XYZ file of C-alpha atoms in Angstrom:
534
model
C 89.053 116.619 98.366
C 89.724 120.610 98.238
C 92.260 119.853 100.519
C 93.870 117.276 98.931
C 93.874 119.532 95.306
C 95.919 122.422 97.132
C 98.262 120.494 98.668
C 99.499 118.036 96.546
C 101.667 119.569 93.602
C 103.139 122.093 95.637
C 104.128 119.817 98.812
C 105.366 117.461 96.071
C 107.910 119.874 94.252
C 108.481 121.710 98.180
C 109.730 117.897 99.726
C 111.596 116.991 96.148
C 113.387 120.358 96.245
C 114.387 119.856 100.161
C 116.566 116.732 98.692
C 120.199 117.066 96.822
C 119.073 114.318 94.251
C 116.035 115.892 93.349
C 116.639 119.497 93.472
C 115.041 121.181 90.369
C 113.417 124.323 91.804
C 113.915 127.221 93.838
C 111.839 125.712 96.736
C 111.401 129.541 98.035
C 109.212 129.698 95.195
C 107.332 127.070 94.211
C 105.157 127.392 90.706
C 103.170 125.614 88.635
C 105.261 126.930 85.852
C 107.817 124.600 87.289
C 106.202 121.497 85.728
C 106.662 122.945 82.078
C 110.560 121.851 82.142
C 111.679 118.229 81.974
C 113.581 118.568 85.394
C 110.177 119.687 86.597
C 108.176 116.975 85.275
C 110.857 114.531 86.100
C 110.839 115.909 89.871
C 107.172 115.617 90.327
C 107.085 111.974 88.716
C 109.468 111.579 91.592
C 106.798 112.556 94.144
C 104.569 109.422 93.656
C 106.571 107.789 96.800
C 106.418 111.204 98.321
C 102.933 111.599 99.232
C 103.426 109.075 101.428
C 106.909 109.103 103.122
C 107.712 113.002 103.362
C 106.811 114.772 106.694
C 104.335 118.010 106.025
C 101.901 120.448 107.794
C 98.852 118.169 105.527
C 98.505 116.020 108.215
C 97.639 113.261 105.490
C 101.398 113.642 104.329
C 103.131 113.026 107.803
C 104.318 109.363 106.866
C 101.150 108.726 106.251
C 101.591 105.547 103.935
C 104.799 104.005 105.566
C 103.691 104.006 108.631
C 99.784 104.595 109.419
C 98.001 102.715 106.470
C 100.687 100.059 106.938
C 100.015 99.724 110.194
C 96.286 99.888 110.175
C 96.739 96.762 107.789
C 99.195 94.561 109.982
C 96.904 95.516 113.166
C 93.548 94.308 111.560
C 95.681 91.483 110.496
C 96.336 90.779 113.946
C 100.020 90.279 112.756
C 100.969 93.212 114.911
C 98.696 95.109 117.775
C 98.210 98.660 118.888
C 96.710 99.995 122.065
C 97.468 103.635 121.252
C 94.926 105.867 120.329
C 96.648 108.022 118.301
C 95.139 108.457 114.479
C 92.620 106.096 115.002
C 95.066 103.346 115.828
C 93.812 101.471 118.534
C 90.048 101.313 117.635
C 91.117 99.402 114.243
C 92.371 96.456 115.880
C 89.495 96.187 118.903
C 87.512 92.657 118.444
C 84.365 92.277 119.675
C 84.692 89.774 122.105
C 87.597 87.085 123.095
C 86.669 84.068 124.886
C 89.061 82.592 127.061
C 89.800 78.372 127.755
C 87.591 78.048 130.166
C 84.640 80.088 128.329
C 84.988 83.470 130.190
C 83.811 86.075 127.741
C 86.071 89.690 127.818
C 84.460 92.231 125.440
C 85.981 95.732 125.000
C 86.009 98.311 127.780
C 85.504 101.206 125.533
C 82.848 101.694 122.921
C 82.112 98.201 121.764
C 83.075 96.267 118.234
C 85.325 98.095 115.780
C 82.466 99.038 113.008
C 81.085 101.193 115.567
C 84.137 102.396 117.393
C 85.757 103.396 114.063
C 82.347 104.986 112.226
C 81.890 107.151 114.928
C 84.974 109.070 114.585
C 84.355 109.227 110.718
C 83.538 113.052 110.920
C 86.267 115.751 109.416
C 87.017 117.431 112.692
C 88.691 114.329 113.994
C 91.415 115.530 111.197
C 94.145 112.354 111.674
C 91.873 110.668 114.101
C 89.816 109.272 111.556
C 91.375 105.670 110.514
C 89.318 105.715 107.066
C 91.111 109.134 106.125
C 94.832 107.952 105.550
C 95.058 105.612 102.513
C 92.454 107.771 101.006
C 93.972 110.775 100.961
C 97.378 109.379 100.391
C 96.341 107.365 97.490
C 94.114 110.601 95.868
C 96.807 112.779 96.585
C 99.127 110.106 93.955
C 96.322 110.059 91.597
C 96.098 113.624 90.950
C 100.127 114.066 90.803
C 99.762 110.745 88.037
C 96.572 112.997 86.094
C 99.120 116.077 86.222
C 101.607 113.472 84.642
C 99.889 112.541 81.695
C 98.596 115.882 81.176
C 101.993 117.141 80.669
C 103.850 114.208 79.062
C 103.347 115.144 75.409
C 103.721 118.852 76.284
C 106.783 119.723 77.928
C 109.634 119.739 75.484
C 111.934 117.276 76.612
C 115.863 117.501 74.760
C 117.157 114.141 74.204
C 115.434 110.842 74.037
C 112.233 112.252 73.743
C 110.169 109.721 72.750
C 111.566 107.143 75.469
C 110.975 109.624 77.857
C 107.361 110.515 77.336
C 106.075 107.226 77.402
C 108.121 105.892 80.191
C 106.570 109.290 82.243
C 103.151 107.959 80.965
C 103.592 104.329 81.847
C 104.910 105.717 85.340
C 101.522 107.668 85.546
C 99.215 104.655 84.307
C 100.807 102.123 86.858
C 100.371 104.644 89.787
C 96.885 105.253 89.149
C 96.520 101.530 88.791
C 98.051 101.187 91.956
C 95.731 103.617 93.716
C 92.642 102.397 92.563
C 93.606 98.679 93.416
C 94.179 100.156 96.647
C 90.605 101.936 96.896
C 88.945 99.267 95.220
C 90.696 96.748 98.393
C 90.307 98.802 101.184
C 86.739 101.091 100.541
C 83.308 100.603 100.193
C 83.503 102.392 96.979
C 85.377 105.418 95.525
C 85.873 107.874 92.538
C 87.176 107.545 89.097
C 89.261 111.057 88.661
C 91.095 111.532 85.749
C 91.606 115.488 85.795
C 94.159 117.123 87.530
C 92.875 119.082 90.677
C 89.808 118.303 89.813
C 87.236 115.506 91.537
C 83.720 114.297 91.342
C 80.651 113.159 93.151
C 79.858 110.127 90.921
C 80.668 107.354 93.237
C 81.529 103.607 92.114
C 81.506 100.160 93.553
C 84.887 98.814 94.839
C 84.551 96.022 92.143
C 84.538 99.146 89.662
C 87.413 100.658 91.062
C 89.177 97.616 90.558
C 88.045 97.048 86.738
C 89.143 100.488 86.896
C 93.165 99.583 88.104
C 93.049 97.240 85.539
C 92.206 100.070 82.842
C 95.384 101.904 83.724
C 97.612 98.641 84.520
C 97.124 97.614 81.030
C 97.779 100.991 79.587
C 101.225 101.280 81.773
C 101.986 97.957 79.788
C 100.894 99.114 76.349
C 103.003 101.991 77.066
C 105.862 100.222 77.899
C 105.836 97.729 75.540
C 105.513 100.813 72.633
C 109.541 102.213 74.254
C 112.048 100.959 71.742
C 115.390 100.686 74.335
C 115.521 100.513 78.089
C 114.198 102.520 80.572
C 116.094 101.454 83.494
C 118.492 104.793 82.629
C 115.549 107.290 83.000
C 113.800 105.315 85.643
C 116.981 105.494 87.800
C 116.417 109.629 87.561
C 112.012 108.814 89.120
C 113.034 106.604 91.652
C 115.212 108.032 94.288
C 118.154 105.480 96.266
C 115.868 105.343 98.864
C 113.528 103.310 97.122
C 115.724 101.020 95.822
C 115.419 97.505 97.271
C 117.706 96.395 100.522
C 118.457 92.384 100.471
C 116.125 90.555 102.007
C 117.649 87.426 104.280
C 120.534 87.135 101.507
C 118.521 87.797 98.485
C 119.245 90.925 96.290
C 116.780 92.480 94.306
C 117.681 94.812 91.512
C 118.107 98.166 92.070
C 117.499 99.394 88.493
C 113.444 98.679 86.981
C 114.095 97.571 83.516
C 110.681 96.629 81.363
C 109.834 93.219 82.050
C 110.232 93.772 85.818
C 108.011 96.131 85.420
C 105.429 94.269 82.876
C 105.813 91.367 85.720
C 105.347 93.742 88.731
C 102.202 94.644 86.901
C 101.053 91.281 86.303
C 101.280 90.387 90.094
C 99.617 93.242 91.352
C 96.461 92.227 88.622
C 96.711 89.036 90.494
C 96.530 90.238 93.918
C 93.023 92.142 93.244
C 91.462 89.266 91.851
C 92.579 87.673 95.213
C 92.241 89.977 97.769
C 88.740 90.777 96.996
C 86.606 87.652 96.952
C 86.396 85.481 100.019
C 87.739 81.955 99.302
C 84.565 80.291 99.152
C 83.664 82.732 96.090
C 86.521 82.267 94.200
C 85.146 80.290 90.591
C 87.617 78.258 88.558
C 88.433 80.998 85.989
C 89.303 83.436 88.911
C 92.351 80.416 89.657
C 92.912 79.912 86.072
C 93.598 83.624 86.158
C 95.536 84.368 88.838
C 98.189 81.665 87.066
C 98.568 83.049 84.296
C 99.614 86.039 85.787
C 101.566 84.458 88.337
C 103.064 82.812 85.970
C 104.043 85.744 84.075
C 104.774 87.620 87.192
C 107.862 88.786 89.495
C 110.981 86.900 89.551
C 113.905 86.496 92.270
C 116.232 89.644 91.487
C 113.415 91.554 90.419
C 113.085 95.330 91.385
C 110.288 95.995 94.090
C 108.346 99.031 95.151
C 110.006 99.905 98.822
C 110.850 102.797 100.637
C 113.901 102.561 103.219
C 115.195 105.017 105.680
C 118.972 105.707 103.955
C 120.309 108.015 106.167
C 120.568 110.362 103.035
C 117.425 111.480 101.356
C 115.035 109.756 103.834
C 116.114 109.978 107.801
C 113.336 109.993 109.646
C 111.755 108.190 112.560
C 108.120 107.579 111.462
C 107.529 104.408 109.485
C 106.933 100.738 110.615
C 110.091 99.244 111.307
C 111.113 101.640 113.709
C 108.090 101.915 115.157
C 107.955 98.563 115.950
C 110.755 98.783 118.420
C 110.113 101.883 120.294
C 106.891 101.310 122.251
C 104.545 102.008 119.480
C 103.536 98.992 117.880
C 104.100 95.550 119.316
C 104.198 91.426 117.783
C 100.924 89.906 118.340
C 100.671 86.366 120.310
C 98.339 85.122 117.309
C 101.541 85.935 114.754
C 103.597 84.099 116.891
C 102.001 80.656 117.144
C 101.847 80.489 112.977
C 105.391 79.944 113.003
C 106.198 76.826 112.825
C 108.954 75.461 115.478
C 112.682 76.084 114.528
C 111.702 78.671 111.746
C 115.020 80.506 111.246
C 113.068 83.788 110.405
C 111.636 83.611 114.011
C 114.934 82.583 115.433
C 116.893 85.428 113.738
C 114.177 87.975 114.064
C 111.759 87.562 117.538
C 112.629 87.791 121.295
C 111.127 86.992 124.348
C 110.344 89.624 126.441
C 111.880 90.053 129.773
C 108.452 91.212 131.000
C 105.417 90.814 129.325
C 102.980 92.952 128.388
C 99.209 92.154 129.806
C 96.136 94.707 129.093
C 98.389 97.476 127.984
C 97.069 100.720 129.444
C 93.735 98.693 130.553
C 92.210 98.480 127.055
C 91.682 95.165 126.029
C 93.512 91.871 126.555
C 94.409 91.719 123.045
C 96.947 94.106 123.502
C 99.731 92.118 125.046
C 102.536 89.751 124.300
C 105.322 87.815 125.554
C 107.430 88.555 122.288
C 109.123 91.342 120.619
C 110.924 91.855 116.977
C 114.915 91.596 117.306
C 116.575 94.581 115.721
C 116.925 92.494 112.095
C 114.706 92.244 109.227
C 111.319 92.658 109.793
C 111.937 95.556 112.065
C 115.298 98.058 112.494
C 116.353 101.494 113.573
C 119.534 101.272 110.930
C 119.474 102.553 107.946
C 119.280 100.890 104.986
C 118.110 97.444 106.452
C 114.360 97.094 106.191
C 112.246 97.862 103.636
C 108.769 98.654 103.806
C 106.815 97.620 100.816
C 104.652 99.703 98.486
C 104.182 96.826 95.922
C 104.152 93.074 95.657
C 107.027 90.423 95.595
C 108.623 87.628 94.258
C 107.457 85.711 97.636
C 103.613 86.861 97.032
C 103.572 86.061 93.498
C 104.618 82.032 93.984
C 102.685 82.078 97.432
C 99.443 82.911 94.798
C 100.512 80.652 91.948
C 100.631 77.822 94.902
C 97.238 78.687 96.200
C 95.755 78.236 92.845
C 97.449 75.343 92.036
C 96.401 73.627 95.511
C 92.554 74.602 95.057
C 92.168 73.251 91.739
C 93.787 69.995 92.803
C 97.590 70.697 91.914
C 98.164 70.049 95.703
C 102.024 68.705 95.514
C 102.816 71.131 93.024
C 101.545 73.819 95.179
C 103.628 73.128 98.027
C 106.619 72.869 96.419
C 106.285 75.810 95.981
C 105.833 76.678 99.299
C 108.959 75.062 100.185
C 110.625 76.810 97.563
C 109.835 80.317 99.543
C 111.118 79.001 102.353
C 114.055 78.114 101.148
C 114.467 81.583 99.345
C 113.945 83.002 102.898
C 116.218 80.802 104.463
C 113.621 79.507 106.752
C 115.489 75.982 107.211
C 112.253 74.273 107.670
C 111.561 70.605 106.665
C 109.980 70.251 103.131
C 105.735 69.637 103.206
C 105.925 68.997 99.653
C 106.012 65.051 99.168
C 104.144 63.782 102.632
C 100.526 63.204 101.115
C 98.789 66.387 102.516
C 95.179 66.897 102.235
C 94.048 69.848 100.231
C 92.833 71.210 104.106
C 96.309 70.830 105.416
C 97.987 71.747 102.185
C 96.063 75.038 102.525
C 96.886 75.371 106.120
C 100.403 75.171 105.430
C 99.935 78.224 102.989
C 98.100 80.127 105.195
C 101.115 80.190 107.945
C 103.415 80.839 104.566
C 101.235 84.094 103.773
C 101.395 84.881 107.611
C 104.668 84.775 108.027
C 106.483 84.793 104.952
C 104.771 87.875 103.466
C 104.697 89.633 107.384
C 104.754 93.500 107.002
C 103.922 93.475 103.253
C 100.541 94.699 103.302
C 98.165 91.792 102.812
C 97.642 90.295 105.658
C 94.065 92.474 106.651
C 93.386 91.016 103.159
C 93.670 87.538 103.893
C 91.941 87.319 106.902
C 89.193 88.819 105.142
C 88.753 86.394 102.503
C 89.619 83.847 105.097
C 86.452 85.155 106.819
C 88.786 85.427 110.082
C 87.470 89.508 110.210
C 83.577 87.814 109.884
C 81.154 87.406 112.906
C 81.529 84.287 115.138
C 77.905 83.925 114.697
C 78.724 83.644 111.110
C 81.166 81.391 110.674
C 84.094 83.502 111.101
C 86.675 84.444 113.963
C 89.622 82.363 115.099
C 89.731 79.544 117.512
C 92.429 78.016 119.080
C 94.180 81.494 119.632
C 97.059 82.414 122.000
C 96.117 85.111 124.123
C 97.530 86.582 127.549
C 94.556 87.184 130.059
C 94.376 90.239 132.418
C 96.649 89.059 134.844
C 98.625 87.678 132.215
C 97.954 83.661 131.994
C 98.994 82.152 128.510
C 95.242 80.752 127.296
C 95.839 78.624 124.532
C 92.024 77.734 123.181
C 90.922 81.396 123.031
C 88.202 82.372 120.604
C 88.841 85.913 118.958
C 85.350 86.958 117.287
C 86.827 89.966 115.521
C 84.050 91.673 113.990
C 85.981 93.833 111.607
C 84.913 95.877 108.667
C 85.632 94.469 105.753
C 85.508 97.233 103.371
C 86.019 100.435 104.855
C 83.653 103.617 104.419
C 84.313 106.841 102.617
C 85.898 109.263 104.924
C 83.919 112.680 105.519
C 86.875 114.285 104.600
C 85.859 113.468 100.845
C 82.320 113.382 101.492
C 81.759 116.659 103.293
C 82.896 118.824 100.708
C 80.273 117.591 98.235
C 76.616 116.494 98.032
C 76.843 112.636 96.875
C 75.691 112.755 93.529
C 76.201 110.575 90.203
C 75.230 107.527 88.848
C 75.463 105.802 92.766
C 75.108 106.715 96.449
C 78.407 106.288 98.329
C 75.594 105.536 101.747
C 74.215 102.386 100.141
C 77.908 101.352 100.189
C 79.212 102.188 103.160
C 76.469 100.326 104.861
C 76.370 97.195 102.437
C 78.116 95.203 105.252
C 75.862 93.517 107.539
C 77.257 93.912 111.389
């Protein structure tokens, strides 16, 4: 965490200053004295996306969000695959065993299941290599740039619509750190509460703190907002660079400008994807469903703004982040993806290839890297500019595909695919309607499980799924996936394969936080980290 409290203002202001739209500062120079001027405040509000898309010497600042936590998410998903070893990469996505139609078993050839492979390299001198560093030090790096934030907010003198201003740069502050702590509190075995700039703690929480935590600050970004008397889309417009403003997606525009309410309902789905994400299915109590509608239906719109980066050409040209990566030999469409969609599915049609040669056992390290298929140069992945976005925050398409969920599991089956087909339709998937055919509640739910597969693909909640699915759980325990596509060594198409995955499901603390400290506080980060049975 000493790390993480000298980098981040400065490499914040340096990367803002390297950018015609958000020059403020002589970046020769650098000062804290900076942040005592509106443009300096406004500049470093603008570094929220930064900490995660700007290329620096931190190696937790090298693209670190748009391309390695994403990833690490779509891999474990088994939406995507990885065989290269790079950061950590390939060890995230390695299953403990896969057995084949006719009941030949192919474990790993290196180091066994993925709790092992990936908690041995949890030490600080594997610097990058260490999978569980990334979102943490991304996220912490946000949350002490949102604590400088409201530290400032009511002391900077600001010239002209002062009072808009201060509590739009506080609501901007309140949702990140509710956005980092949902992330901590849905990826980690437990984490800190910091609410002091460049300063951290010992006194380690539970995850299901850290999330009662994102709701703290959620709830005071809305309470701020709410208290603005006019519209902040203006100001907001001057935080949030043109490359984070929304492409199209398949014909449908979101807004470029955040007013309020898209914010207030960005808010509201986000508190509606924690109380999702983090209870299996079989947990989940009637007031949890109750919930999650009436935040759903409170929550995003079509045409609302979303939270995305995109490479423009402009302020953002760079090479490192998913979409390209999927189409230059780094990352590559998993068979398991594939056989979700369902068949004539425009969005595979306009979007996946077969390969001219397949890929079988790539670089001899487990049959679960390899495919027959491979992303078309369109939407989900793209080396032009401006085409693809890669998502920071929720959608439109996640908040119905959670308001249909609940709706199906407390009996509200019809309703709930509707709305299913609805999403469809918004994507232009030109699929036959399910809504109307008497599904059961077990096929209703399978038909939302493809949905969430494919129609929320490279949005950052599929490894979240298959948790509470239990598809990351032991084989032994009930978990795993059967019926599973999967190319052998020699590169026969099995059809009945059995994946038993063996994942994680909440990942541990990463000695890069733990090292510089003695554990301390009211709780022992250890008894978390090894809560998990294996």
């Amino acid at each position: 965490m000493k790390q993480l409290i000298l980098f981040t203002i400065i490499a914040v202001l340096i990367s803002s200053c390297n950018r015609d739209q958000l020059e403020v500062i002589n970046s020769n120079d650098p000062t804290f004295d900076a942040l005592n001027t509106e443009a300096g405040l406004t500049s470093l509000a603008s570094g929220a996306y930064l900490n995660g898309v700007d290329g620096d010497d931190d190696p937790f600042i090298d693209y670190d969000f748009t391309w390695r936590v994403q990833v690490f998410h779509e891999s474990m998903a088994d939406a995507i695959y990885v065989s290269a070893g790079n950061f950590g990469f390939r060890w995230a996505n390695q299953p403990t065993s896969i057995t084949l139609d006719d009941g030949t078993i192919v474990t790993p050839p290196q180091e066994g299941p993925q709790p092992q492979a990936l908690r041995v390299r949890n030490v600080r001198t594997q610097i990058d290599g260490n999978a569980f560093a990334h979102e943490w030090m991304t996220m912490y790096k946000t949350n002490n740039l949102a604590n400088h934030i409201l530290n400032l907010a009511d002391e900077v003198e600001i010239a002209t619509d002062a009072d808009l201003k201060r509590k739009a740069l506080k609501a901007w502050a309140y949702f990140w750190k509710g956005y980092v702590y949902s992330r901590i509190g849905s990826m980690y075995t437990s984490g800190l509460i910091v609410s002091t700039p460049d300063v951290t703690n010992t006194n380690y929480v539970s995850r299901e703190q850290m999330i009662d935590e994102a709701t703290i600050n959620f709830d005071a970004a809305i309470a701020q907002i709410n208290d603005i008397s006019g519209e902040v889309s203006g100001f907001m417009s001057t935080i949030i660079p043109a490359a984070f403003a929304p492409s199209s997606f398949r014909g449908n525009s979101p807004s470029t400008l955040l007013t309020k309410d898209m914010w207030i309902r960005n808010i509201n789905t986000l508190k509606a994807r924690n109380i999702l994400v983090n209870k299996r299915v079989d947990e989940m109590t009637a007031s949890d469903w109750d919930e999650i509608q009436t935040l759903t239906n409170n929550g995003m719109l079509p045409g609302d703004f979303i939270f995305v980066v995109k490479q423009d050409g402009v302020n953002f040209n760079v090479n490192t982040n998913v979409p390209i990566r999927l189409l230059i030999g780094w990352h590559f469409l998993s068979e398991r993806l594939v056989q979700d969609f369902k068949p004539g599915d425009q969005r595979f049609i306009d979007n996946v290839e077969e390969l001219e040669n397949s890929f079988v056992n790539d670089r001899g390290r487990g049959i679960q890297y390899g495919t027959r298929w491979g992303f078309k140069d369109a939407e989900y992945a793209s080396l032009e500019d401006n085409r693809a976005n890669i998502y920071y925050g929720t959608t439109y398409d996640e908040n119905e595909l959670m308001k249909a969920e609940a709706l199906i599991k407390v009996g509200q089956i019809e309703t709930g695919l509707q709305i299913i087909d609805n999403i469809r339709d918004y994507q232009n998937a030109n699929l036959d309607p399910v809504a109307g055919n008497g599904l059961t509640e077990i096929a209703a739910l399978e038909e939302l499980r493809k949905e969430r597969r494919i129609g929320l693909l490279l949005r950052g909640v599929g490894f979240y799924d298959a948790r509470r699915w239990r598809v990351i759980d032991p084989v032994s325990q009930g978990g795993g996936r059967t019926g599973a596509v999967v190319l052998d060594d020699v590169g026969n198409v099995n059809t009945n394969a059995t994946f038993d995955y063996n994942y994680l499901d909440y990942w541990d603390v990463p000695d890069q936080e733990t090292a510089f400290g003695t554990i301390g506080g009211n709780n022992n980060t250890a008894a978390y980290n090894n809560a998990r049975q294996e």
